[in-house]
PDB file of C-alpha atoms in Angstrom:
ATOM      1  CA  MET A   1      -2.768  -0.870  28.226  1.00  0.00           C
ATOM      2  CA  GLU A   2      -2.483   1.162  25.073  1.00  0.00           C
ATOM      3  CA  ARG A   3      -5.695   2.557  23.711  1.00  0.00           C
ATOM      4  CA  VAL A   4      -6.323   3.248  20.074  1.00  0.00           C
ATOM      5  CA  PRO A   5      -7.004   6.964  19.597  1.00  0.00           C
ATOM      6  CA  ILE A   6     -10.277   7.980  17.983  1.00  0.00           C
ATOM      7  CA  LEU A   7     -10.112  11.026  15.733  1.00  0.00           C
ATOM      8  CA  LYS A   8     -13.156  13.133  15.018  1.00  0.00           C
ATOM      9  CA  LEU A   9     -13.743  15.019  11.802  1.00  0.00           C
ATOM     10  CA  GLY A  10     -17.179  16.547  11.527  1.00  0.00           C
ATOM     11  CA  ASP A  11     -19.629  13.761  12.258  1.00  0.00           C
ATOM     12  CA  ILE A  12     -17.191  11.072  11.241  1.00  0.00           C
ATOM     13  CA  LEU A  13     -14.918   9.176  13.600  1.00  0.00           C
ATOM     14  CA  ILE A  14     -11.605   7.882  12.272  1.00  0.00           C
ATOM     15  CA  VAL A  15      -9.664   5.019  13.814  1.00  0.00           C
ATOM     16  CA  SER A  16      -6.282   3.899  12.524  1.00  0.00           C
ATOM     17  CA  ILE A  17      -5.367   0.426  13.727  1.00  0.00           C
ATOM     18  CA  GLN A  18      -1.610   0.133  14.096  1.00  0.00           C
ATOM     19  CA  ILE A  19      -0.993  -2.118  17.045  1.00  0.00           C
ATOM     20  CA  ASP A  20      -1.709  -5.795  17.485  1.00  0.00           C
ATOM     21  CA  LEU A  21      -4.871  -5.779  19.546  1.00  0.00           C
ATOM     22  CA  GLN A  22      -5.427  -8.423  22.160  1.00  0.00           C
ATOM     23  CA  ASP A  23      -8.745  -9.252  23.785  1.00  0.00           C
ATOM     24  CA  GLN A  24      -8.589  -6.389  26.279  1.00  0.00           C
ATOM     25  CA  GLY A  25      -7.574  -3.896  23.628  1.00  0.00           C
ATOM     26  CA  VAL A  26     -10.445  -4.913  21.382  1.00  0.00           C
ATOM     27  CA  LEU A  27     -12.968  -4.579  24.211  1.00  0.00           C
ATOM     28  CA  ALA A  28     -11.538  -1.159  25.114  1.00  0.00           C
ATOM     29  CA  LEU A  29     -11.716  -0.005  21.501  1.00  0.00           C
ATOM     30  CA  GLN A  30     -15.320  -1.176  21.159  1.00  0.00           C
ATOM     31  CA  GLU A  31     -16.291   0.666  24.340  1.00  0.00           C
ATOM     32  CA  ASP A  32     -14.380   3.818  23.429  1.00  0.00           C
ATOM     33  CA  LEU A  33     -15.912   3.851  19.967  1.00  0.00           C
ATOM     34  CA  ALA A  34     -19.450   3.332  21.264  1.00  0.00           C
ATOM     35  CA  ASP A  35     -18.942   6.154  23.768  1.00  0.00           C
ATOM     36  CA  ALA A  36     -17.484   8.414  21.069  1.00  0.00           C
ATOM     37  CA  VAL A  37     -20.337   7.727  18.636  1.00  0.00           C
ATOM     38  CA  VAL A  38     -22.846   8.788  21.262  1.00  0.00           C
ATOM     39  CA  GLU A  39     -20.814  11.704  22.623  1.00  0.00           C
ATOM     40  CA  HIS A  40     -20.069  13.229  19.235  1.00  0.00           C
ATOM     41  CA  ARG A  41     -23.326  12.112  17.613  1.00  0.00           C
ATOM     42  CA  ALA A  42     -21.244  10.535  14.890  1.00  0.00           C
ATOM     43  CA  ARG A  43     -22.943   9.237  11.780  1.00  0.00           C
ATOM     44  CA  GLY A  44     -19.984   7.343  10.428  1.00  0.00           C
ATOM     45  CA  VAL A  45     -17.016   5.341  11.681  1.00  0.00           C
ATOM     46  CA  ILE A  46     -14.023   4.795   9.407  1.00  0.00           C
ATOM     47  CA  ILE A  47     -11.517   2.140  10.425  1.00  0.00           C
ATOM     48  CA  ASP A  48      -8.199   2.316   8.608  1.00  0.00           C
ATOM     49  CA  ILE A  49      -6.323  -0.996   8.450  1.00  0.00           C
ATOM     50  CA  THR A  50      -3.452   0.111   6.195  1.00  0.00           C
ATOM     51  CA  ALA A  51      -0.981  -1.025   8.833  1.00  0.00           C
ATOM     52  CA  VAL A  52      -2.647  -4.376   9.396  1.00  0.00           C
ATOM     53  CA  GLU A  53      -0.658  -7.063   7.622  1.00  0.00           C
ATOM     54  CA  ILE A  54      -2.503 -10.127   8.811  1.00  0.00           C
ATOM     55  CA  VAL A  55      -6.240 -10.451   9.247  1.00  0.00           C
ATOM     56  CA  ASP A  56      -7.475 -13.515  11.052  1.00  0.00           C
ATOM     57  CA  SER A  57     -10.902 -14.471  12.316  1.00  0.00           C
ATOM     58  CA  PHE A  58     -10.229 -12.505  15.512  1.00  0.00           C
ATOM     59  CA  ILE A  59      -9.737  -9.230  13.673  1.00  0.00           C
ATOM     60  CA  GLY A  60     -12.570 -10.028  11.294  1.00  0.00           C
ATOM     61  CA  ARG A  61     -14.937 -10.597  14.191  1.00  0.00           C
ATOM     62  CA  MET A  62     -13.790  -7.361  15.834  1.00  0.00           C
ATOM     63  CA  LEU A  63     -14.596  -5.366  12.709  1.00  0.00           C
ATOM     64  CA  SER A  64     -18.014  -7.010  12.413  1.00  0.00           C
ATOM     65  CA  THR A  65     -18.780  -6.362  16.072  1.00  0.00           C
ATOM     66  CA  ILE A  66     -17.773  -2.707  15.825  1.00  0.00           C
ATOM     67  CA  ALA A  67     -19.989  -2.352  12.769  1.00  0.00           C
ATOM     68  CA  SER A  68     -22.905  -3.965  14.619  1.00  0.00           C
ATOM     69  CA  ILE A  69     -22.474  -1.740  17.675  1.00  0.00           C
ATOM     70  CA  SER A  70     -22.223   1.369  15.507  1.00  0.00           C
ATOM     71  CA  ARG A  71     -25.297   0.340  13.557  1.00  0.00           C
ATOM     72  CA  VAL A  72     -27.530   0.161  16.610  1.00  0.00           C
ATOM     73  CA  LEU A  73     -26.175   3.609  17.512  1.00  0.00           C
ATOM     74  CA  ASP A  74     -27.205   4.798  14.025  1.00  0.00           C
ATOM     75  CA  ALA A  75     -23.709   5.119  12.594  1.00  0.00           C
ATOM     76  CA  GLU A  76     -22.267   3.356   9.578  1.00  0.00           C
ATOM     77  CA  THR A  77     -18.884   1.630   9.668  1.00  0.00           C
ATOM     78  CA  ILE A  78     -16.520   1.593   6.706  1.00  0.00           C
ATOM     79  CA  VAL A  79     -13.220  -0.274   6.683  1.00  0.00           C
ATOM     80  CA  VAL A  80     -10.586   1.353   4.492  1.00  0.00           C
ATOM     81  CA  GLY A  81      -6.987   0.720   3.474  1.00  0.00           C
ATOM     82  CA  MET A  82      -7.123  -3.043   3.184  1.00  0.00           C
ATOM     83  CA  ARG A  83      -3.964  -4.461   1.642  1.00  0.00           C
ATOM     84  CA  PRO A  84      -4.371  -6.680  -1.425  1.00  0.00           C
ATOM     85  CA  ALA A  85      -2.716  -9.571   0.397  1.00  0.00           C
ATOM     86  CA  VAL A  86      -5.155  -9.186   3.282  1.00  0.00           C
ATOM     87  CA  ALA A  87      -8.114  -9.246   0.891  1.00  0.00           C
ATOM     88  CA  ILE A  88      -6.786 -12.429  -0.721  1.00  0.00           C
ATOM     89  CA  THR A  89      -6.269 -14.067   2.669  1.00  0.00           C
ATOM     90  CA  LEU A  90      -9.768 -13.112   3.782  1.00  0.00           C
ATOM     91  CA  VAL A  91     -11.319 -14.777   0.762  1.00  0.00           C
ATOM     92  CA  GLU A  92      -9.099 -17.835   0.976  1.00  0.00           C
ATOM     93  CA  LEU A  93      -9.993 -18.287   4.624  1.00  0.00           C
ATOM     94  CA  GLY A  94     -13.659 -17.879   3.828  1.00  0.00           C
ATOM     95  CA  LEU A  95     -13.911 -14.978   6.276  1.00  0.00           C
ATOM     96  CA  SER A  96     -16.627 -12.557   5.399  1.00  0.00           C
ATOM     97  CA  LEU A  97     -16.693  -9.168   7.035  1.00  0.00           C
ATOM     98  CA  GLY A  98     -20.383  -9.428   7.785  1.00  0.00           C
ATOM     99  CA  GLY A  99     -22.138  -6.078   7.807  1.00  0.00           C
ATOM    100  CA  VAL A 100     -18.936  -4.174   7.146  1.00  0.00           C
ATOM    101  CA  ARG A 101     -18.627  -1.899   4.157  1.00  0.00           C
ATOM    102  CA  THR A 102     -15.231  -1.274   2.651  1.00  0.00           C
ATOM    103  CA  ALA A 103     -13.621   1.497   0.625  1.00  0.00           C
ATOM    104  CA  LEU A 104     -10.202   1.760  -0.979  1.00  0.00           C
ATOM    105  CA  ASN A 105      -8.899   4.554   1.242  1.00  0.00           C
ATOM    106  CA  LEU A 106      -9.913   7.192   3.759  1.00  0.00           C
ATOM    107  CA  GLU A 107     -10.891   9.646   1.053  1.00  0.00           C
ATOM    108  CA  LYS A 108     -13.249   7.214  -0.656  1.00  0.00           C
ATOM    109  CA  GLY A 109     -14.644   6.162   2.715  1.00  0.00           C
ATOM    110  CA  VAL A 110     -15.502   9.768   3.566  1.00  0.00           C
ATOM    111  CA  ALA A 111     -17.050  10.223   0.114  1.00  0.00           C
ATOM    112  CA  LEU A 112     -19.136   7.088   0.645  1.00  0.00           C
ATOM    113  CA  LEU A 113     -20.480   8.409   3.944  1.00  0.00           C
ATOM    114  CA  HIS A 114     -21.211  11.791   2.406  1.00  0.00           C
ATOM    115  CA  SER A 115     -23.155  10.233  -0.424  1.00  0.00           C
ATOM    116  CA  ARG A 116     -25.700   8.965   2.084  1.00  0.00           C
ATOM    117  CA  ASP A 117     -28.577  10.839   3.516  1.00  0.00           C
ATOM    118  CA  GLY A 118     -28.279  12.227   6.970  1.00  0.00           C
ATOM    119  CA  VAL A 119     -24.574  12.912   7.002  1.00  0.00           C
ATOM    120  CA  ASP A 120     -23.863  16.612   6.958  1.00  0.00           C
ATOM    121  CA  SER A 121     -20.814  16.987   4.767  1.00  0.00           C
ATOM    122  CA  ASP A 122     -20.457  20.654   5.614  1.00  0.00           C
ATOM    123  CA  THR A 123     -19.351  19.938   9.142  1.00  0.00           C
ATOM    124  CA  VAL A 124     -16.281  18.069   7.957  1.00  0.00           C
ATOM    125  CA  THR A 125     -14.645  21.138   6.507  1.00  0.00           C
ATOM    126  CA  ARG A 126     -15.863  23.799   8.874  1.00  0.00           C
TER     127      ARG A 126
ATOM    128  CA  MET B   1       9.698  -2.883  11.229  1.00  0.00           C
ATOM    129  CA  GLU B   2       6.301  -1.359  11.657  1.00  0.00           C
ATOM    130  CA  ARG B   3       5.582   1.705   9.584  1.00  0.00           C
ATOM    131  CA  VAL B   4       3.199   4.414  10.617  1.00  0.00           C
ATOM    132  CA  PRO B   5       0.379   4.652   8.063  1.00  0.00           C
ATOM    133  CA  ILE B   6      -0.176   7.979   6.345  1.00  0.00           C
ATOM    134  CA  LEU B   7      -3.787   8.832   5.601  1.00  0.00           C
ATOM    135  CA  LYS B   8      -4.727  11.251   2.839  1.00  0.00           C
ATOM    136  CA  LEU B   9      -7.766  13.492   2.878  1.00  0.00           C
ATOM    137  CA  GLY B  10      -7.864  16.005   0.064  1.00  0.00           C
ATOM    138  CA  ASP B  11      -4.543  17.800   0.124  1.00  0.00           C
ATOM    139  CA  ILE B  12      -3.971  17.038   3.779  1.00  0.00           C
ATOM    140  CA  LEU B  13      -1.984  14.090   5.109  1.00  0.00           C
ATOM    141  CA  ILE B  14      -2.920  12.692   8.509  1.00  0.00           C
ATOM    142  CA  VAL B  15      -0.563  10.681  10.698  1.00  0.00           C
ATOM    143  CA  SER B  16      -1.619   9.172  14.016  1.00  0.00           C
ATOM    144  CA  ILE B  17       1.361   8.266  16.178  1.00  0.00           C
ATOM    145  CA  GLN B  18       0.496   5.261  18.329  1.00  0.00           C
ATOM    146  CA  ILE B  19       3.656   3.242  18.664  1.00  0.00           C
ATOM    147  CA  ASP B  20       6.900   4.052  20.410  1.00  0.00           C
ATOM    148  CA  LEU B  21       9.133   5.087  17.548  1.00  0.00           C
ATOM    149  CA  GLN B  22      12.801   4.217  17.632  1.00  0.00           C
ATOM    150  CA  ASP B  23      15.485   5.774  15.430  1.00  0.00           C
ATOM    151  CA  GLN B  24      14.708   3.588  12.433  1.00  0.00           C
ATOM    152  CA  GLY B  25      10.987   4.153  12.752  1.00  0.00           C
ATOM    153  CA  VAL B  26      11.438   7.907  12.883  1.00  0.00           C
ATOM    154  CA  LEU B  27      13.656   7.904   9.791  1.00  0.00           C
ATOM    155  CA  ALA B  28      11.146   5.729   7.957  1.00  0.00           C
ATOM    156  CA  LEU B  29       8.277   8.017   8.920  1.00  0.00           C
ATOM    157  CA  GLN B  30      10.177  11.114   7.791  1.00  0.00           C
ATOM    158  CA  GLU B  31      10.962   9.492   4.441  1.00  0.00           C
ATOM    159  CA  ASP B  32       7.445   8.161   3.947  1.00  0.00           C
ATOM    160  CA  LEU B  33       5.959  11.551   4.791  1.00  0.00           C
ATOM    161  CA  ALA B  34       8.292  13.428   2.449  1.00  0.00           C
ATOM    162  CA  ASP B  35       7.443  10.978  -0.334  1.00  0.00           C
ATOM    163  CA  ALA B  36       3.724  11.293   0.393  1.00  0.00           C
ATOM    164  CA  VAL B  37       3.824  15.112   0.434  1.00  0.00           C
ATOM    165  CA  VAL B  38       5.390  15.116  -3.025  1.00  0.00           C
ATOM    166  CA  GLU B  39       3.307  12.262  -4.429  1.00  0.00           C
ATOM    167  CA  HIS B  40      -0.030  13.680  -3.283  1.00  0.00           C
ATOM    168  CA  ARG B  41       1.003  17.338  -3.620  1.00  0.00           C
ATOM    169  CA  ALA B  42      -0.096  17.772  -0.023  1.00  0.00           C
ATOM    170  CA  ARG B  43      -0.328  21.268   1.404  1.00  0.00           C
ATOM    171  CA  GLY B  44      -0.697  20.226   5.001  1.00  0.00           C
ATOM    172  CA  VAL B  45       0.485  17.496   7.360  1.00  0.00           C
ATOM    173  CA  ILE B  46      -1.429  16.820  10.567  1.00  0.00           C
ATOM    174  CA  ILE B  47       0.269  14.703  13.210  1.00  0.00           C
ATOM    175  CA  ASP B  48      -2.015  13.388  15.915  1.00  0.00           C
ATOM    176  CA  ILE B  49      -0.299  12.597  19.212  1.00  0.00           C
ATOM    177  CA  THR B  50      -3.392  11.752  21.267  1.00  0.00           C
ATOM    178  CA  ALA B  51      -1.867   8.382  22.093  1.00  0.00           C
ATOM    179  CA  VAL B  52       1.527   9.789  23.027  1.00  0.00           C
ATOM    180  CA  GLU B  53       1.837   9.859  26.804  1.00  0.00           C
ATOM    181  CA  ILE B  54       5.436  10.950  27.114  1.00  0.00           C
ATOM    182  CA  VAL B  55       7.192  13.504  24.964  1.00  0.00           C
ATOM    183  CA  ASP B  56      10.941  13.730  25.343  1.00  0.00           C
ATOM    184  CA  SER B  57      13.538  15.637  23.365  1.00  0.00           C
ATOM    185  CA  PHE B  58      13.669  12.752  20.868  1.00  0.00           C
ATOM    186  CA  ILE B  59      10.009  13.060  19.964  1.00  0.00           C
ATOM    187  CA  GLY B  60      10.224  16.844  20.055  1.00  0.00           C
ATOM    188  CA  ARG B  61      13.097  16.821  17.607  1.00  0.00           C
ATOM    189  CA  MET B  62      11.233  14.396  15.336  1.00  0.00           C
ATOM    190  CA  LEU B  63       8.237  16.713  15.169  1.00  0.00           C
ATOM    191  CA  SER B  64      10.453  19.707  14.421  1.00  0.00           C
ATOM    192  CA  THR B  65      12.326  17.801  11.722  1.00  0.00           C
ATOM    193  CA  ILE B  66       9.116  16.636  10.058  1.00  0.00           C
ATOM    194  CA  ALA B  67       7.865  20.225  10.097  1.00  0.00           C
ATOM    195  CA  SER B  68      11.114  21.456   8.533  1.00  0.00           C
ATOM    196  CA  ILE B  69      11.072  18.805   5.809  1.00  0.00           C
ATOM    197  CA  SER B  70       7.423  19.539   5.032  1.00  0.00           C
ATOM    198  CA  ARG B  71       8.120  23.258   4.910  1.00  0.00           C
ATOM    199  CA  VAL B  72      10.753  22.984   2.214  1.00  0.00           C
ATOM    200  CA  LEU B  73       8.245  20.847   0.321  1.00  0.00           C
ATOM    201  CA  ASP B  74       5.725  23.678   0.700  1.00  0.00           C
ATOM    202  CA  ALA B  75       3.474  21.935   3.234  1.00  0.00           C
ATOM    203  CA  GLU B  76       2.558  23.100   6.709  1.00  0.00           C
ATOM    204  CA  THR B  77       2.735  20.786   9.710  1.00  0.00           C
ATOM    205  CA  ILE B  78       0.261  20.932  12.569  1.00  0.00           C
ATOM    206  CA  VAL B  79       0.526  18.779  15.682  1.00  0.00           C
ATOM    207  CA  VAL B  80      -2.853  17.978  17.233  1.00  0.00           C
ATOM    208  CA  GLY B  81      -4.185  16.072  20.223  1.00  0.00           C
ATOM    209  CA  MET B  82      -1.501  16.945  22.728  1.00  0.00           C
ATOM    210  CA  ARG B  83      -2.420  15.815  26.226  1.00  0.00           C
ATOM    211  CA  PRO B  84      -2.374  18.440  28.962  1.00  0.00           C
ATOM    212  CA  ALA B  85       0.266  16.485  30.878  1.00  0.00           C
ATOM    213  CA  VAL B  86       2.456  16.369  27.776  1.00  0.00           C
ATOM    214  CA  ALA B  87       2.150  20.133  27.316  1.00  0.00           C
ATOM    215  CA  ILE B  88       3.150  20.687  30.950  1.00  0.00           C
ATOM    216  CA  THR B  89       6.150  18.363  30.607  1.00  0.00           C
ATOM    217  CA  LEU B  90       7.254  20.097  27.416  1.00  0.00           C
ATOM    218  CA  VAL B  91       7.308  23.463  29.116  1.00  0.00           C
ATOM    219  CA  GLU B  92       8.951  22.138  32.265  1.00  0.00           C
ATOM    220  CA  LEU B  93      11.681  20.524  30.200  1.00  0.00           C
ATOM    221  CA  GLY B  94      12.164  23.710  28.245  1.00  0.00           C
ATOM    222  CA  LEU B  95      11.472  21.864  25.004  1.00  0.00           C
ATOM    223  CA  SER B  96      10.097  24.107  22.323  1.00  0.00           C
ATOM    224  CA  LEU B  97       8.534  22.561  19.269  1.00  0.00           C
ATOM    225  CA  GLY B  98      10.420  24.843  16.942  1.00  0.00           C
ATOM    226  CA  GLY B  99       8.532  25.625  13.768  1.00  0.00           C
ATOM    227  CA  VAL B 100       5.644  23.372  14.709  1.00  0.00           C
ATOM    228  CA  ARG B 101       2.125  24.706  14.908  1.00  0.00           C
ATOM    229  CA  THR B 102      -0.361  23.043  17.200  1.00  0.00           C
ATOM    230  CA  ALA B 103      -4.122  22.725  17.342  1.00  0.00           C
ATOM    231  CA  LEU B 104      -6.402  21.175  19.936  1.00  0.00           C
ATOM    232  CA  ASN B 105      -7.670  18.345  17.765  1.00  0.00           C
ATOM    233  CA  LEU B 106      -7.848  17.060  14.205  1.00  0.00           C
ATOM    234  CA  GLU B 107     -10.891  19.150  13.414  1.00  0.00           C
ATOM    235  CA  LYS B 108      -9.258  22.400  14.497  1.00  0.00           C
ATOM    236  CA  GLY B 109      -6.063  21.428  12.697  1.00  0.00           C
ATOM    237  CA  VAL B 110      -7.972  20.953   9.451  1.00  0.00           C
ATOM    238  CA  ALA B 111      -9.758  24.263   9.991  1.00  0.00           C
ATOM    239  CA  LEU B 112      -6.417  25.972  10.578  1.00  0.00           C
ATOM    240  CA  LEU B 113      -5.044  24.633   7.301  1.00  0.00           C
ATOM    241  CA  HIS B 114      -8.193  25.641   5.460  1.00  0.00           C
ATOM    242  CA  SER B 115      -7.989  29.171   6.797  1.00  0.00           C
ATOM    243  CA  ARG B 116      -4.725  29.677   4.925  1.00  0.00           C
ATOM    244  CA  ASP B 117      -4.350  30.665   1.345  1.00  0.00           C
ATOM    245  CA  GLY B 118      -3.436  28.032  -1.142  1.00  0.00           C
ATOM    246  CA  VAL B 119      -5.174  25.109   0.487  1.00  0.00           C
ATOM    247  CA  ASP B 120      -8.178  24.058  -1.501  1.00  0.00           C
ATOM    248  CA  SER B 121     -10.766  23.101   1.081  1.00  0.00           C
ATOM    249  CA  ASP B 122     -13.103  21.714  -1.537  1.00  0.00           C
ATOM    250  CA  THR B 123     -10.904  18.767  -2.255  1.00  0.00           C
ATOM    251  CA  VAL B 124     -11.262  17.459   1.269  1.00  0.00           C
ATOM    252  CA  THR B 125     -14.891  16.622   0.843  1.00  0.00           C
ATOM    253  CA  ARG B 126     -15.014  15.674  -2.808  1.00  0.00           C
TER     254      ARG B 126
END
């Protein structure tokens, strides 16, 4: 089973979703991310979905669940890189990414996390 | 054909290789990266291979080629996240990643780029 790698940059974790995740893959990612948040004391999780062309309720639920898990571990989740077509589909399907914040791209996601209290922006560049 | 997403953070481009790339995928990635380096005036390219379990001469050549292309576009390439087993295989096979610098992880790769002249570290966090 392929696992989605989790990158660490300062106190932010970055995940780039590129493969079609099935049930097992989603569970593994949720576990890996929860472990990584605790291990690295991460304050933010950024999930890049640039490569995701189709978002259905399964993916939507995954993103919401990851955000919920991160939240109870005191980390904020931001989804970045959503394609315009994906955004349109989400709205048309009535899917709301409950509890998930979004930003246009990785850069804006990092800026969003840095604008909050508690995240030490210095550690990202050192 | 799936394309590998290219993330931008300041003047650094980040690529996380997660899928098995075939010839077409490699060509597409090289083109996309070259375009992105020029478009974003990137000074550094970081390629994360945490998810890569097997490195053969094909992958090795791809990394070298990307580094060469980036170099003539005035950007430095750093490969990060190499697994210990992959490093051992590389050496055993006598494959040298010609012209490619490596760092343990994304964080150290970013630090390496920032330690050089010409890369504006401020832009990563702003």
